[in-house]
PDB file of C-alpha atoms in Angstrom:
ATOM      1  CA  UNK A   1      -8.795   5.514 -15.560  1.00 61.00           C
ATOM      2  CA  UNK A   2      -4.942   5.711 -14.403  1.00 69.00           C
ATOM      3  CA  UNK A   3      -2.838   4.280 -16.953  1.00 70.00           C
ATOM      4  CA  UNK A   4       1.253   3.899 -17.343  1.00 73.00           C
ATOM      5  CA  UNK A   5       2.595   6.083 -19.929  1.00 77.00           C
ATOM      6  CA  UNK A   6       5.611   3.993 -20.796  1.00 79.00           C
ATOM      7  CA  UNK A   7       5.306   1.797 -24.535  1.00 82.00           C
ATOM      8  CA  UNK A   8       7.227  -1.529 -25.229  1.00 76.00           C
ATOM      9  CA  UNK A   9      10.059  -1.200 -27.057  1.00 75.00           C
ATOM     10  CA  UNK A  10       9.531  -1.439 -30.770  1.00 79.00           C
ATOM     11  CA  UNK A  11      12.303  -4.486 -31.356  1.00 83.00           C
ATOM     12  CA  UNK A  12       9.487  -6.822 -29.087  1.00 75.00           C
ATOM     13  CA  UNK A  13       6.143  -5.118 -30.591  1.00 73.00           C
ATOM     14  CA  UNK A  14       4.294  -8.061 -29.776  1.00 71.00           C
ATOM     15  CA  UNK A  15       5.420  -8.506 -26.099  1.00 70.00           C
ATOM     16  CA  UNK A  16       6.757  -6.618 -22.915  1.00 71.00           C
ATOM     17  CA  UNK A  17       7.608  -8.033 -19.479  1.00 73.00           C
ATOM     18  CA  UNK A  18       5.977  -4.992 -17.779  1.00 74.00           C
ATOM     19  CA  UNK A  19       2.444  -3.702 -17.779  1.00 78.00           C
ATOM     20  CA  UNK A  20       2.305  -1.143 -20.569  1.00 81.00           C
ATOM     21  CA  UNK A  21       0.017   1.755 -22.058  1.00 83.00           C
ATOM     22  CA  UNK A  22      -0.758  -1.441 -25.168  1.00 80.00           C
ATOM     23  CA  UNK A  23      -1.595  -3.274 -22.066  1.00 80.00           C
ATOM     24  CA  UNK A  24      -3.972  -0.613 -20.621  1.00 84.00           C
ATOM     25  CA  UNK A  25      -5.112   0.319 -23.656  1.00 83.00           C
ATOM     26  CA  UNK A  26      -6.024  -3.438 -25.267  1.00 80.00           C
ATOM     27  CA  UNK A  27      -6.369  -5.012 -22.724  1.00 83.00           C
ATOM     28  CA  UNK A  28      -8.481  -3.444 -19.452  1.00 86.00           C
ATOM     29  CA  UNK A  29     -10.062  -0.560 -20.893  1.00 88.00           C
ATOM     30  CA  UNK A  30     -12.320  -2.448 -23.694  1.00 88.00           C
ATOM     31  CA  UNK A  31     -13.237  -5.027 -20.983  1.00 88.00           C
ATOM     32  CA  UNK A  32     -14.078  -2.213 -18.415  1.00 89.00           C
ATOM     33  CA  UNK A  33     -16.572  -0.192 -20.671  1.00 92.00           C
ATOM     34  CA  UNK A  34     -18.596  -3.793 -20.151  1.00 93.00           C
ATOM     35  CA  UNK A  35     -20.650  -2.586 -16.838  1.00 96.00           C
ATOM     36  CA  UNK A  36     -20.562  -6.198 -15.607  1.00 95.00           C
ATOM     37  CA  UNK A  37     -16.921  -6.523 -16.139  1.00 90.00           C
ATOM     38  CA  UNK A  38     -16.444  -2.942 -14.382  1.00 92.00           C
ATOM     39  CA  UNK A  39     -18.646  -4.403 -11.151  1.00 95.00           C
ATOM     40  CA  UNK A  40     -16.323  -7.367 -11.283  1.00 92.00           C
ATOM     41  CA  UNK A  41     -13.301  -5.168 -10.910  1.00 90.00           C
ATOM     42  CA  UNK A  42     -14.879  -3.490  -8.631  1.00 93.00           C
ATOM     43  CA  UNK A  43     -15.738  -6.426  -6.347  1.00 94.00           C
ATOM     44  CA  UNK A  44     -12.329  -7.546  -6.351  1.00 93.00           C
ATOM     45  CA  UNK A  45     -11.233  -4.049  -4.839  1.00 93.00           C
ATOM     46  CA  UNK A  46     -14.276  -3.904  -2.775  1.00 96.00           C
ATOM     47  CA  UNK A  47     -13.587  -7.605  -1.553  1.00 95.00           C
ATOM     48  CA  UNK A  48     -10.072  -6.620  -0.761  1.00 95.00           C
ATOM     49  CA  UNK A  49     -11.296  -3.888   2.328  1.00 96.00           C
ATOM     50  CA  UNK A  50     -10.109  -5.121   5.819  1.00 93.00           C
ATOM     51  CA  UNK A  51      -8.836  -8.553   3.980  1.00 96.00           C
ATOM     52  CA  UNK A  52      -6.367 -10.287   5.766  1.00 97.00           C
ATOM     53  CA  UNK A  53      -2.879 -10.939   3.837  1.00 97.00           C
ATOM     54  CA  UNK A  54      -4.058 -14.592   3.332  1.00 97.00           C
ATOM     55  CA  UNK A  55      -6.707 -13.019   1.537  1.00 97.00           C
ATOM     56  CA  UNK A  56      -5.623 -10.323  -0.401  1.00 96.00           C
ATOM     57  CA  UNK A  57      -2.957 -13.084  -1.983  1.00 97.00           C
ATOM     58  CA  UNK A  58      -6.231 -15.666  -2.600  1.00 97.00           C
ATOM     59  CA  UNK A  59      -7.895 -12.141  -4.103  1.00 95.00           C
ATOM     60  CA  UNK A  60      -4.737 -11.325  -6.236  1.00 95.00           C
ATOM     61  CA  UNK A  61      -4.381 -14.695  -7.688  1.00 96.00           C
ATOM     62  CA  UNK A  62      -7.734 -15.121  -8.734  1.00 94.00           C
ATOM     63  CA  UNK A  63      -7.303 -11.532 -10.208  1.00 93.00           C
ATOM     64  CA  UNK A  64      -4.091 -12.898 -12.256  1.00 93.00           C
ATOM     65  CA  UNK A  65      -6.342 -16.000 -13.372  1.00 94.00           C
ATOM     66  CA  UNK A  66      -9.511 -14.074 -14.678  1.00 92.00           C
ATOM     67  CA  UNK A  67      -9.186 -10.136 -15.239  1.00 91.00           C
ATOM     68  CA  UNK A  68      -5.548 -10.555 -16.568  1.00 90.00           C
ATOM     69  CA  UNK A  69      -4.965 -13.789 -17.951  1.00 92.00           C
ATOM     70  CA  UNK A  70      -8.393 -14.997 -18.161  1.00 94.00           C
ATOM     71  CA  UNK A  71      -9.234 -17.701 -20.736  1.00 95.00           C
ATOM     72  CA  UNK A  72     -12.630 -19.423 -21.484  1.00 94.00           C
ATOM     73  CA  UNK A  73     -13.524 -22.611 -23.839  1.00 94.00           C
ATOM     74  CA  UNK A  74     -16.448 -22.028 -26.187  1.00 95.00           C
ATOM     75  CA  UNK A  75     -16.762 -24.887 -28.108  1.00 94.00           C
ATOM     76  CA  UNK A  76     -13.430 -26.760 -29.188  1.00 90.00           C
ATOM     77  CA  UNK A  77     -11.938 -23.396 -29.435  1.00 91.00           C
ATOM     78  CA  UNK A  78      -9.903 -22.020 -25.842  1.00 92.00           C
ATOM     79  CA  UNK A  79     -10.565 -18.043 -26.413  1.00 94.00           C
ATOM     80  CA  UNK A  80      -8.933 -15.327 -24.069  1.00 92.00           C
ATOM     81  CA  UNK A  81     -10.391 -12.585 -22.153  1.00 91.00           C
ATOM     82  CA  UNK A  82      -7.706 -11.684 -19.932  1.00 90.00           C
ATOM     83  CA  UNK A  83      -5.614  -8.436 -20.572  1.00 89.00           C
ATOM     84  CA  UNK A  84      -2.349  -9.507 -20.490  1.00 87.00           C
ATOM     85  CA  UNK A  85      -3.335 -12.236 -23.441  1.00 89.00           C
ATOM     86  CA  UNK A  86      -5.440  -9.253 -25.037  1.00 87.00           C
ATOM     87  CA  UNK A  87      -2.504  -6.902 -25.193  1.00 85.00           C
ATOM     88  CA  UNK A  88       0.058  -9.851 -26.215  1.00 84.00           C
ATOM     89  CA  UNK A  89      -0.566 -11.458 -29.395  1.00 84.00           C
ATOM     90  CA  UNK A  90       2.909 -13.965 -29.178  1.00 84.00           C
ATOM     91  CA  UNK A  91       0.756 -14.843 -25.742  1.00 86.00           C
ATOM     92  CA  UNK A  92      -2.504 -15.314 -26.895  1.00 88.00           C
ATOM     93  CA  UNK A  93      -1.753 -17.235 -29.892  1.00 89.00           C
ATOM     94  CA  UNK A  94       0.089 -20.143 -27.329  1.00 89.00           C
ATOM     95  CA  UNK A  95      -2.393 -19.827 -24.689  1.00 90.00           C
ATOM     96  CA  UNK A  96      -5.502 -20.214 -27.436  1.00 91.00           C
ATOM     97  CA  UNK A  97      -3.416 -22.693 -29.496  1.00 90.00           C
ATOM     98  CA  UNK A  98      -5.087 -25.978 -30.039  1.00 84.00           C
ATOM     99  CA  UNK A  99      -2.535 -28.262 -29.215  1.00 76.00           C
ATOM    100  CA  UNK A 100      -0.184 -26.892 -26.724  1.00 64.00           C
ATOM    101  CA  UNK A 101       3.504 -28.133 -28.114  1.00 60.00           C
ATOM    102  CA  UNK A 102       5.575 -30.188 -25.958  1.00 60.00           C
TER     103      UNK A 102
END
């Protein structure tokens, strides 16, 4: 499992604007000891073989939507599953927040 080796800087603990090893960490490598999360990783790389550039951009953004910012309902409660939400609590809490302000 490659991972970055950089950390976010400790004045923004609870978010970075880059992938980091809290990211990595937090975020993909609990989800990928699930063997049906791992196979659904591995589809998307599998699926992305020979793709053409229309779909490796339909691939990525479904990517961006479930494996890293992947969010589910159960309930009345929206709860996340995605890594970047895992690994960024200031994130999480808005995107799982019952009322979104505004």
């Amino acid at each position: 499992f490659f991972s970055t080796q950089y950390i976010r800087h400790h004045s923004h603990p609870l978010y970075t604007p880059e992938p980091d090893v809290v990211h990595e960490l937090m975020g993909h490598a609990p989800l990928l000891a699930d063997p049906n999360f791992a196979e659904l990783s591995q589809q998307y790389g599998l699926a992305s073989l020979g793709a053409s550039d229309r779909d490796i951009e339909r691939l990525a953004t479904c990517y961006w939507f479930t494996i890293e910012f992947g969010l589910y309902r159960d309930g009345d409660e929206m709860k996340a599953y995605g890594a970047g939400l895992l690994s960024s609590f200031g994130e999480m809490e808005y995107a799982c927040a019952p009322k979104q302000p505004g």
